[in-house]
Coordinates of C-alpha atoms and ligand atoms in Angstrom, one line a residue:
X1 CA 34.2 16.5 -16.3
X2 CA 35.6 19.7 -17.8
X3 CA 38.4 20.6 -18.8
X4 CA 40.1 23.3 -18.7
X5 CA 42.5 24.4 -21.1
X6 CA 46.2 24.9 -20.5
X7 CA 47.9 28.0 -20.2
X8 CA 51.7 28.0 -22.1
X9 CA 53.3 29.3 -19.3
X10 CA 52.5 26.8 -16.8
X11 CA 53.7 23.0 -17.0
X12 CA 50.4 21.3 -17.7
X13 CA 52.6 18.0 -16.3
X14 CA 53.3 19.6 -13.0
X15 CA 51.9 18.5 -9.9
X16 CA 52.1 22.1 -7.6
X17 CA 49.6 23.7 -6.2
X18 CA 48.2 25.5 -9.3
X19 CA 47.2 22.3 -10.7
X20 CA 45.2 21.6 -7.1
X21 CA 43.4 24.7 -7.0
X22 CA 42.1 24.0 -10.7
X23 CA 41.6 19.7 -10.1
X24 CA 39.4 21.9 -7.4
X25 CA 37.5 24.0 -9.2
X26 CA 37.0 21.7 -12.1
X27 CA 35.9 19.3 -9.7
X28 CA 32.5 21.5 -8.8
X29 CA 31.1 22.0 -12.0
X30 CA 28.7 19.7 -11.6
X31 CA 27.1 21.5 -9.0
X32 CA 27.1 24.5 -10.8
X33 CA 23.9 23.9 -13.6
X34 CA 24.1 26.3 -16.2
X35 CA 27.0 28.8 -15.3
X36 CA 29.4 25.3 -15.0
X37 CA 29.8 26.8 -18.9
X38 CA 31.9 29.8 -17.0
X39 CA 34.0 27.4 -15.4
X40 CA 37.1 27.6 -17.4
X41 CA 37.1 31.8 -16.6
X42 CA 38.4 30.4 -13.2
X43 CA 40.8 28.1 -14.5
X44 CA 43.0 30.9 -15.8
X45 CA 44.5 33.9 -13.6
X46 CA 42.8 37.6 -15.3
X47 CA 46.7 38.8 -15.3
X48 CA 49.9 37.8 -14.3
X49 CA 52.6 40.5 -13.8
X50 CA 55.7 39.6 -13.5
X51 CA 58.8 42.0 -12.1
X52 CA 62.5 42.4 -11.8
X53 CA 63.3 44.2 -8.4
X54 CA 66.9 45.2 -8.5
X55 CA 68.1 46.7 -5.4
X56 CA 71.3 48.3 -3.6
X57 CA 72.6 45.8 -0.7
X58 CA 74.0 47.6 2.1
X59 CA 77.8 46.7 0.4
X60 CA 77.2 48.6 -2.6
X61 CA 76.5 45.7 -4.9
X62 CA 73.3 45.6 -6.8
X63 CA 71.1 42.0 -6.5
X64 CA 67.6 41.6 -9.0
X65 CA 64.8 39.4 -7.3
X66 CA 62.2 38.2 -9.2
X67 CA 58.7 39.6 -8.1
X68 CA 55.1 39.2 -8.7
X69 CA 51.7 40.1 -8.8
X70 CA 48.5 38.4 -10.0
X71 CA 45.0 39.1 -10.6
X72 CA 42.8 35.8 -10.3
X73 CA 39.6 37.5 -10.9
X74 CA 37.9 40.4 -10.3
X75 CA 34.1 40.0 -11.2
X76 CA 33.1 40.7 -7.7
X77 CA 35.5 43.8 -6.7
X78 CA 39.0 44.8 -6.3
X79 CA 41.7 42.0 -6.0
X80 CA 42.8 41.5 -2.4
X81 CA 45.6 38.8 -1.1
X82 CA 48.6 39.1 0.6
X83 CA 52.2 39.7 -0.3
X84 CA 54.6 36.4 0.7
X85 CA 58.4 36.8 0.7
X86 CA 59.7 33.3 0.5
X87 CA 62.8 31.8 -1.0
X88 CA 60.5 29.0 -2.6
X89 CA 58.4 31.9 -4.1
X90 CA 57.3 30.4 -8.0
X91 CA 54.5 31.9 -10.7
X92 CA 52.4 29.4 -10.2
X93 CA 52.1 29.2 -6.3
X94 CA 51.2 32.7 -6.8
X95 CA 48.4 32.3 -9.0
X96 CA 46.6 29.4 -6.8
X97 CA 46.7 31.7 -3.9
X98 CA 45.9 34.0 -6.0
X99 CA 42.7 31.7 -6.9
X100 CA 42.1 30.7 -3.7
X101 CA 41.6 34.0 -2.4
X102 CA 38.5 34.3 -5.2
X103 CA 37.1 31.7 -3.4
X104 CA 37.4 32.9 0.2
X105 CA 36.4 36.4 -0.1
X106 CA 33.7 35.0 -2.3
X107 CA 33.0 32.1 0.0
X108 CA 32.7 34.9 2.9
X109 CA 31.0 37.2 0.5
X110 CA 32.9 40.4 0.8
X111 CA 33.0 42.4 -2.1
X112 CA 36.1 41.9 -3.4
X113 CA 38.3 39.3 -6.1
X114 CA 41.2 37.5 -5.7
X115 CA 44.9 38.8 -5.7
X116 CA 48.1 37.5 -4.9
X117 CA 51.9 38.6 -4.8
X118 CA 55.1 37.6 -4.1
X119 CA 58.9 38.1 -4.1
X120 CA 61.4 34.9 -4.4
X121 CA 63.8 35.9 -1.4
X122 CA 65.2 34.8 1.5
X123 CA 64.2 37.7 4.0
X124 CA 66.3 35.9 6.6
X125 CA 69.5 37.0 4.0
X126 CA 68.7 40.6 4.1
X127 CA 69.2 43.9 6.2
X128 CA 66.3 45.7 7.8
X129 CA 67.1 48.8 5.2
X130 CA 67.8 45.9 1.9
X131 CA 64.2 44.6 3.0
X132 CA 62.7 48.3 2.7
X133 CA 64.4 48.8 -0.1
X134 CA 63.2 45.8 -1.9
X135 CA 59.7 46.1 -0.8
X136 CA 59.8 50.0 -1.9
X137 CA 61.1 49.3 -5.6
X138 CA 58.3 46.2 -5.5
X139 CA 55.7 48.7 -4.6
X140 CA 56.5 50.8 -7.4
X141 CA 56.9 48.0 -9.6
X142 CA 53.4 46.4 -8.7
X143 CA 51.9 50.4 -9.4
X144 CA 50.4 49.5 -12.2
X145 CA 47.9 46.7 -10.5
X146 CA 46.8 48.1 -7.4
X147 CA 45.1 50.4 -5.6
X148 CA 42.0 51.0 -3.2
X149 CA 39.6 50.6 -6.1
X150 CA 41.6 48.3 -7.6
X151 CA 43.7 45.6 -5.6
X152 CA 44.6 45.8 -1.9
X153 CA 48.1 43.8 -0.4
X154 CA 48.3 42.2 2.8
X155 CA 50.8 40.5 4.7
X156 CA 51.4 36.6 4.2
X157 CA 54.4 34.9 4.7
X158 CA 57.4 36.3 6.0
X159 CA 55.6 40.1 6.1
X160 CA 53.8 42.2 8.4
X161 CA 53.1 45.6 9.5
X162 CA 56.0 47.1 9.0
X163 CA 56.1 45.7 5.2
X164 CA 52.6 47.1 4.6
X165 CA 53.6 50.5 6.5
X166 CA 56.3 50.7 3.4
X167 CA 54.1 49.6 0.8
X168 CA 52.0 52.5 1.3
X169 CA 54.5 55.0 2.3
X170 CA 55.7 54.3 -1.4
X171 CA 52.4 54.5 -2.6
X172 CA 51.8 57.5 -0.6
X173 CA 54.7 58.9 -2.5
X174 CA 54.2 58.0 -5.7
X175 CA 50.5 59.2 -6.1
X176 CA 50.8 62.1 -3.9
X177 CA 48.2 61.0 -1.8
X178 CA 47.9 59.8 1.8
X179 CA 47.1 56.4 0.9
X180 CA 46.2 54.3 3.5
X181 CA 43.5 51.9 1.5
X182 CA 46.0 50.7 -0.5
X183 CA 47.0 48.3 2.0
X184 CA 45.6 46.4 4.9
X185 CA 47.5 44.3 7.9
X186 CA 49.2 48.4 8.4
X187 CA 50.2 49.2 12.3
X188 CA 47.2 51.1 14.0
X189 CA 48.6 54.1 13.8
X190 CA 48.6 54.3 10.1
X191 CA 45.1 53.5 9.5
X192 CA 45.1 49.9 10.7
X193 CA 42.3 48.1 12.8
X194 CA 42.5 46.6 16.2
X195 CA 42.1 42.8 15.9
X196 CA 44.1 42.3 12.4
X197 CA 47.6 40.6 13.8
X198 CA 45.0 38.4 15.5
X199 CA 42.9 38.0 13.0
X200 CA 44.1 35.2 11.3
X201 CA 44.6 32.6 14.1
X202 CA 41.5 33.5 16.2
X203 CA 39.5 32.7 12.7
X204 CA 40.9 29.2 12.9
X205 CA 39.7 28.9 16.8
X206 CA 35.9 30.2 16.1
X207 CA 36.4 27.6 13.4
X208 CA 37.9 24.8 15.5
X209 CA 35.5 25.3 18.1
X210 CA 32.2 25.6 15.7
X211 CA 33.4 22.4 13.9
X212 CA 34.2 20.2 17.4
X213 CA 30.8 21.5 18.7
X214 CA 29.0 19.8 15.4
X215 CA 31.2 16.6 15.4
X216 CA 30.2 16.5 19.2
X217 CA 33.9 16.6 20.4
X218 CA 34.6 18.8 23.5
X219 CA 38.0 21.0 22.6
X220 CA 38.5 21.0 26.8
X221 CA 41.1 18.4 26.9
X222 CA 41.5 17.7 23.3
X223 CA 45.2 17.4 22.0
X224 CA 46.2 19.7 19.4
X225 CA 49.3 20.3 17.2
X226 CA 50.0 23.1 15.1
X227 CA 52.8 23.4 12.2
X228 CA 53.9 27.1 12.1
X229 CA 53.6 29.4 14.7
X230 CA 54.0 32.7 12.7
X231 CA 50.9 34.8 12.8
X232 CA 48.4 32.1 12.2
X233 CA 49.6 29.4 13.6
X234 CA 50.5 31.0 17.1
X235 CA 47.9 33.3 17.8
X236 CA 45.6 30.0 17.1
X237 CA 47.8 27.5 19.3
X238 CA 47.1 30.2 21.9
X239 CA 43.6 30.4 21.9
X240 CA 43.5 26.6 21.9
X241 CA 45.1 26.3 25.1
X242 CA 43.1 29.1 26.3
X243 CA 39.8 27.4 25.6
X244 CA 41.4 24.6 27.9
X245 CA 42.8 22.2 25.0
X246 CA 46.1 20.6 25.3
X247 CA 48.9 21.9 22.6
X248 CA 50.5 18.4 22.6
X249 CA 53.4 19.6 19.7
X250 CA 54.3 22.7 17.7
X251 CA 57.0 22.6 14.5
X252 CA 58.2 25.4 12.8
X253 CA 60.6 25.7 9.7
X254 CA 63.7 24.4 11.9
X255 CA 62.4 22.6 14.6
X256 CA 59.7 20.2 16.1
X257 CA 58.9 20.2 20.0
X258 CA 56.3 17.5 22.0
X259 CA 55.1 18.0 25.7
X260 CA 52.2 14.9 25.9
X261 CA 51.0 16.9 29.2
X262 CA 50.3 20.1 26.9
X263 CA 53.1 22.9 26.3
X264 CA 52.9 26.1 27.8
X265 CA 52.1 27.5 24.6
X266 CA 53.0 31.7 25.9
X267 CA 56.4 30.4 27.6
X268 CA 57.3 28.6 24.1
X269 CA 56.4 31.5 21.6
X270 CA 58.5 33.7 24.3
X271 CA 61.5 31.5 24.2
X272 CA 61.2 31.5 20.1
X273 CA 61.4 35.3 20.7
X274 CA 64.2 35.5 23.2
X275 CA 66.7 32.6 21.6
X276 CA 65.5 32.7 17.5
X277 CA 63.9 28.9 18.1
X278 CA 61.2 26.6 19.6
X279 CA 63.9 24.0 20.8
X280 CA 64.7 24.1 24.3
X281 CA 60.9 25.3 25.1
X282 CA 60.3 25.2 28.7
X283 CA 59.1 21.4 29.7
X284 CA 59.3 20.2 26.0
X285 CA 61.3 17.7 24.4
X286 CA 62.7 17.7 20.4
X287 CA 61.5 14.9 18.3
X288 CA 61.8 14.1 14.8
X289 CA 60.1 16.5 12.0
X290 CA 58.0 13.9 10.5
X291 CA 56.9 12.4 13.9
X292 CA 54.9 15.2 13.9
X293 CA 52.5 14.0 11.4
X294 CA 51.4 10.8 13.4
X295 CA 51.1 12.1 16.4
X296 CA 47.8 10.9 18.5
X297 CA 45.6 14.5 18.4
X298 CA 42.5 15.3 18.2
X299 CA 42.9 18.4 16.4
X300 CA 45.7 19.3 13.5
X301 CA 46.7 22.6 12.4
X302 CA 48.8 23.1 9.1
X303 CA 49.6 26.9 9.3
X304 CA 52.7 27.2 7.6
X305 CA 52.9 26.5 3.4
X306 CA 51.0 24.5 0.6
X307 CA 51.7 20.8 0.4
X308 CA 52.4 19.7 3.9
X309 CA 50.0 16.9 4.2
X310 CA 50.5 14.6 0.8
X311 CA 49.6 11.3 0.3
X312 CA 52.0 10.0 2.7
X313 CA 51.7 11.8 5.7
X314 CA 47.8 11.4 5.2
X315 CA 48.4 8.0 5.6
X316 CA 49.7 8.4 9.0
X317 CA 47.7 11.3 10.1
X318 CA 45.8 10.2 13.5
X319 CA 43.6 12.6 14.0
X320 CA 39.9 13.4 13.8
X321 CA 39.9 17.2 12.6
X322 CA 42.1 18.9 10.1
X323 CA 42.0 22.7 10.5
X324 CA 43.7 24.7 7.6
X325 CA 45.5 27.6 9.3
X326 CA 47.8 27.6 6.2
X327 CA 46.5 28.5 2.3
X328 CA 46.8 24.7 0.1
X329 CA 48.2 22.7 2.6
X330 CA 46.6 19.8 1.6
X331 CA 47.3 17.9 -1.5
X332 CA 44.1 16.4 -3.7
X333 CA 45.4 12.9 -3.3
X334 CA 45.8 13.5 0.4
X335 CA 42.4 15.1 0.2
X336 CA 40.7 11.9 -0.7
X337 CA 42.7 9.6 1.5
X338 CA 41.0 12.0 4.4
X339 CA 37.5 12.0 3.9
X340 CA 37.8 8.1 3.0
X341 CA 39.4 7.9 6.3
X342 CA 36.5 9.8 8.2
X343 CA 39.1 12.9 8.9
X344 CA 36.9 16.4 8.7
X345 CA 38.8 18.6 7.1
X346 CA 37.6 22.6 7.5
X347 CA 39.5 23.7 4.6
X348 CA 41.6 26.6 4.1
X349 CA 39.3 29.5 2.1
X350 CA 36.6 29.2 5.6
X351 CA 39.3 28.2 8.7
X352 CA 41.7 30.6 7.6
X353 CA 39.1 33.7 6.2
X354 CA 39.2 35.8 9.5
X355 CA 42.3 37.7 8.4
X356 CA 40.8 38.9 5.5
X357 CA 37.0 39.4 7.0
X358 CA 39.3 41.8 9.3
X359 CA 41.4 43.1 6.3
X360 CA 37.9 44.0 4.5
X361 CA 37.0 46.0 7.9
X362 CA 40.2 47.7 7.4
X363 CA 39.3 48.4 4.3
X364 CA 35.9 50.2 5.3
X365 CA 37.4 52.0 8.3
X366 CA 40.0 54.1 6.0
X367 CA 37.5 55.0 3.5
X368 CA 35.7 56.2 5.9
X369 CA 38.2 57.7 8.2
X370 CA 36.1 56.4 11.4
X371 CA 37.6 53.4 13.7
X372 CA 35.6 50.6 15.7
X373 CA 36.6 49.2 18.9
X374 CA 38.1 45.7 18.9
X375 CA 35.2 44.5 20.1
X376 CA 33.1 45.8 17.2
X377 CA 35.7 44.1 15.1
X378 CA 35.8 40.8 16.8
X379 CA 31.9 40.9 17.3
X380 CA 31.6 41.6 13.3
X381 CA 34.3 38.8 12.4
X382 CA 32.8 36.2 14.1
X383 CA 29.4 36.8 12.8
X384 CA 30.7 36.9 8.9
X385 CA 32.5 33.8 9.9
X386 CA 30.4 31.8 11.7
X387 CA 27.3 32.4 9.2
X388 CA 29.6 31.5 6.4
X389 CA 30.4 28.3 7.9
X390 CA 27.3 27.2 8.7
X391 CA 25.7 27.7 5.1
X392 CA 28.7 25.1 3.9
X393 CA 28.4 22.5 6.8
X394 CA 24.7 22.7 5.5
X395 CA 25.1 22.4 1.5
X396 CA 28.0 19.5 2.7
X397 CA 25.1 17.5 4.4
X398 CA 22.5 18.3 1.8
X399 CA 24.9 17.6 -1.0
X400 CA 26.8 14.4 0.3
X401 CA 30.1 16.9 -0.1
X402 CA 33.3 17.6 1.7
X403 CA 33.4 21.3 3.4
X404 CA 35.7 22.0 0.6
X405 CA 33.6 21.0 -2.0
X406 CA 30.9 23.2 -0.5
X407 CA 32.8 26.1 0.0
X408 CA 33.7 25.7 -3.7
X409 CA 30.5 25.8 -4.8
X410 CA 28.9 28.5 -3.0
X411 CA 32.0 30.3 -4.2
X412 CA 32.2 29.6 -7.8
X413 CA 28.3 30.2 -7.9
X414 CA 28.4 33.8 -6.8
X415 CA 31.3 34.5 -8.8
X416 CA 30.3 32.7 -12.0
X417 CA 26.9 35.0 -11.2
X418 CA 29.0 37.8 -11.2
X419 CA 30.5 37.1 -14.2
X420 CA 27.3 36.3 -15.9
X421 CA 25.3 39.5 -15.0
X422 CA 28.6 41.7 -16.0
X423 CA 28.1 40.1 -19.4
X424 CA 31.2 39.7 -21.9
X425 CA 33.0 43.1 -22.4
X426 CA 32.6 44.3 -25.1
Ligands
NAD1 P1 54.5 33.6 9.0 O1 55.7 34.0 8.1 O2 54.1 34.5 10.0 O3 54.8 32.2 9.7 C1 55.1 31.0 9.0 C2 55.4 29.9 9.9 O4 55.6 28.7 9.2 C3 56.8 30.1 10.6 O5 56.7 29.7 12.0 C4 57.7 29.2 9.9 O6 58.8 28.8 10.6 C5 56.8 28.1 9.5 N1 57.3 27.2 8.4 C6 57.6 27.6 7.2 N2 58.0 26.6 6.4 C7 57.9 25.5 7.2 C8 58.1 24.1 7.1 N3 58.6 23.7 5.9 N4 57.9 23.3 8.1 C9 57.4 23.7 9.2 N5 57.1 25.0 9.5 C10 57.4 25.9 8.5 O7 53.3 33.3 8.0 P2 51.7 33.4 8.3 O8 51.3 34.7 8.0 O9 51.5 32.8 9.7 O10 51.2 32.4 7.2 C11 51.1 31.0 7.3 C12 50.1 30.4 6.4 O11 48.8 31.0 6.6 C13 50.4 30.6 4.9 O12 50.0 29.5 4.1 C14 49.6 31.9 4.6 O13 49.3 32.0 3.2 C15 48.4 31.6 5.4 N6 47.5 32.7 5.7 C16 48.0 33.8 6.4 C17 47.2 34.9 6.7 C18 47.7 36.1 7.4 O14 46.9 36.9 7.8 N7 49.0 36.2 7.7 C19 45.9 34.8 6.3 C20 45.4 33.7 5.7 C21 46.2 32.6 5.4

C-alpha cells in the first residue's frame, strides 16, 4: 500500500473527508501498474488559496469571512468545481471536493481538472445586498486563480444563478471584458444553457434507472428516499416519482417527512417554497431525523453534505441501492460495511457528474457564442453519462471492484497519463 505523505497544514490524525478522498485514491494504486509511482501527485491539492473577505453589513459594521479556493490538479485542463457557502465550510473539505472533482471530470473525461471553493458563512444570516457584497469581494479575491482558460466556478451548496450572475459581473468588471466563461450554473440570459438547474438531479435519475435496470429491479413501484431537496436532491426526487417510483420520505437540514403510500413530491417542494419547510407537506407525517436512515426502500439518495452515512447509520441502512446525489457522503468505514452487506453503491464522481457534463456544455456554448436546444443538451448529457457508467460497471465486474473503485481507476489512470506525458516541468 502507499503512502502518501502528509501535508503540515492538515491534521494527519483527522478523520474528515480529506483523509477519505486520499484512503480512496491510495486505495487504487494497485490497479494502476507503473504510473501507481504518480500516485502521491494526487494525494496533495496543486494550490490552496486561502482569503479574508471583509465586507460592509447593511448596519454599517464591517464582518471578515474566511474564504477559499483550491486547485486539486490540473494535468487534464482548467480547474472546474463549484462554490459552497456553508457555515461548516473548513480547508480541508474544500480540497476533497476539490479532489473529487479530478476524478469526476476525469472519470467523465471532459477536458478539465479539479477545483473547488468555498466561504464559511451562514447565507441564512445575511441580506440579499451583504450576500452580493460578499460574493463580489470573493470574486476579486479568488482573481488570481480563475478564469476561462484557467478555472471555472459553479454553484454548490447554498448558491445558484444569481451567485454565479455576480461572480462574473465582477469579473466582467475587473478584466474589462464580457466574461461569461468564467462561470457556469449563470441564468440563460447571461450565457447560461438550458438544462443546467436540472442538471444535477436528472444525472442521478439516468443513473438510478441505468443501475436498477442492471441489478434487475424495476424503479415502477420501488420506494425511494432522498436527504436534501436543494437542487440535486429535488429535481431527482421528482423524476423518481415521475418514472412511477414511490418517494416514501424526504429530510432536509430541519426536518424529516414520511408518506408510506409515496408523497406527492411537486405539492411538498411547493409547500417548502410557500411556508420555508417540508413539515406539514400535504398527506405526510414528521418522524424522527435518524428514522430516516432505516427506513425500508429500495432506493437511497444522500444529496445534501459529506458524512451522512458513517458506520452507524450503514448498519441500519435497508436498502438495496445507494445513489450519491451529494459529493462524499459516505464514509470509508461505512463504505465497506456496504458492499459486505450486498448494498450497490453508484458513488458520487458518476451519479452526481450530470451537473458538470452540463456545466462543460456551458462552457463550449460561450466560447463559442452559439446555444443548443435543451434537447441537444439533455440528448448529449445522457450519452456522456451513460457511456461513462457503463465502462465502470464493466471494469467493476472484470476487476472484482466496487463502482467506486472503478471509477477511481479509470480516473487516476487518465490523469496520472496526463501527468506522465506532460513530463516534470522543468
Ligand atoms: P443546495 O444548497 O441546493 O441543497 C442542499 C440541501 O441539503 C438542502 O435541502 C438542505 O436543507 C439539505 N441539508 C443540508 N444539511 C443537511 C443535513 N445536515 N441534514 C439533512 N439535510 C441537509 O445544495 P445542492 O446544490 O443540492 O448540493 C447538495 C450536494 O450535491 C452537495 O454535496 C453538493 O456538493 C453536491 N453536488 C451539487 C451539484 C450542483 O450542481 N448543485 C453538482 C454535483 C454535486
Amino acid at each position: 500500500m502507499i503512502v502518501p505523505a502528509g501535508l503540515s497544514y492538515v491534521d494527519p490524525h483527522a478523520d474528515g473527508p480529506w483523509q477519505a478522498f486520499v484512503a480512496t485514491v491510495a486505495g487504487v494504486a494497485p490497479h494502476l501498474g507503473p504510473l501507481a509511482r504518480l500516485i502521491d501527485t494526487l494525494c496533495r491539492p496543486k494550490r490552496v488559496l486561502i482569503v479574508d473577505v471583509p465586507i460592509e453589513l447593511d448596519d454599517g459594521s464591517v464582518a471578515h469571512f474566511e474564504g477559499y479556493r483550491v486547485h486539486h490538479n490540473l494535468s487534464r485542463g482548467p480547474g472546474k468545481g463549484g462554490v459552497r457557502y456553508d457555515a461548516g465550510v473548513r480547508l480541508d473539505e474544500v480540497m476533497a471536493l476539490a479532489g473529487w472533482m479530478t476524478i469526476k471530470n476525469a472519470a467523465m473525461n471532459l477536458p478539465f481538472g479539479g477545483a473547488k471553493g468555498g466561504i464559511r458563512v451562514d447565507p441564512a444570516r445575511l441580506s440579499r445586498k451583504e450576500l452580493e457584497r460578499l460574493t463580489r469581494r470573493y470574486t476579486s479575491e479568488i482573481g488570481l486563480l480563475i478564469g476561462p482558460d484557467r478555472d471555472i466556478p459553479a454553484p454548490d451548496v447554498n448558491t445558484d444563478a444569481q451567485v454565479m450572475a455576480w461572480m462574473m459581473d465582477t469579473c466582467a468588471m475587473n478584466t474589462g471584458t464580457s466574461a461569461t466563461g468564467m462561470v457556469t450554473g449563470k441564468p440563460v440570459a447571461l450565457g447560461g444553457s438550458l438544462g443546467r438547474d436540472q442538471a444535477t438531479g436528472r444525472g442521478v435519475n439516468v443513473i438510478g434507472r441505468e443501475t436498477a435496470r442492471r441489478l434487475g429491479m424495476p424503479l415502477h413501484g420501488a420506494r425511494v428516499a432522498v436527504q436534501g431537496v436543494g437542487n440535486v436532491g429535488a429535481v431527482a426526487a421528482r423524476l423518481f416519482a415521475e418514472d412511477g417510483a414511490r418517494v416514501i420520505a424526504l429530510q432536509d437540514r430541519a426536518s424529516t417527512v414520511f408518506n408510506p403510500a409515496g408523497i406527492d413530491v411537486a405539492a411538498a417542494l411547493a409547500h417548502k417554497e410557500r411556508t420555508g419547510a417540508l413539515a406539514g407537506s400535504p398527506g405526510c407525517a414528521s418522524i424522527d431525523s435518524e428514522e430516516f436512515w432505516a427506513l425500508e426502500t429500495e432506493v437511497l439518495v444522500p444529496a445534501a453534505l459529506e458524512g451522512a452515512i458513517d458506520a452507524r447509520r450503514a448498519a441500519r441502512l435497508r436498502t438495496r441501492l445507494v445513489l450519491e446525489g451529494a459529493n462524499g457522503p459516505t464514509t470509508p468505514a461505512a463504505d465497506a460495511l456496504l458492499a459486505e452487506r450486498g448494498i450497490t453503491v453508484v458513488p458520487d464522481v458518476i451519479a452526481n457528474a450530470g451537473g458538470v457534463i452540463v456545466s462543460y456544455f456551458e462552457w463550449v456554448q460561450d466560447f463559442n457564442s452559439f446555444f443548443w436546444t435543451e434537447d441537444e443538451v439533455t440528448r448529449r448529457m445522457d450519452s456522456i453519462l451513460t457511456g461513462a457508467f457503463d465502462h465502470v460497471w464493466r471494469l467493476a465486474a472484470s476487476l472484482r471492484v466496487s463502482l467506486r473503485t472503478a471509477a477511481f481507476v479509470v480516473a487516476c489512470r487518465r490523469v496520472l497519463a496526463a501527468r506522465e506525458q506532460r513530463g516534470l516541468y522543468p
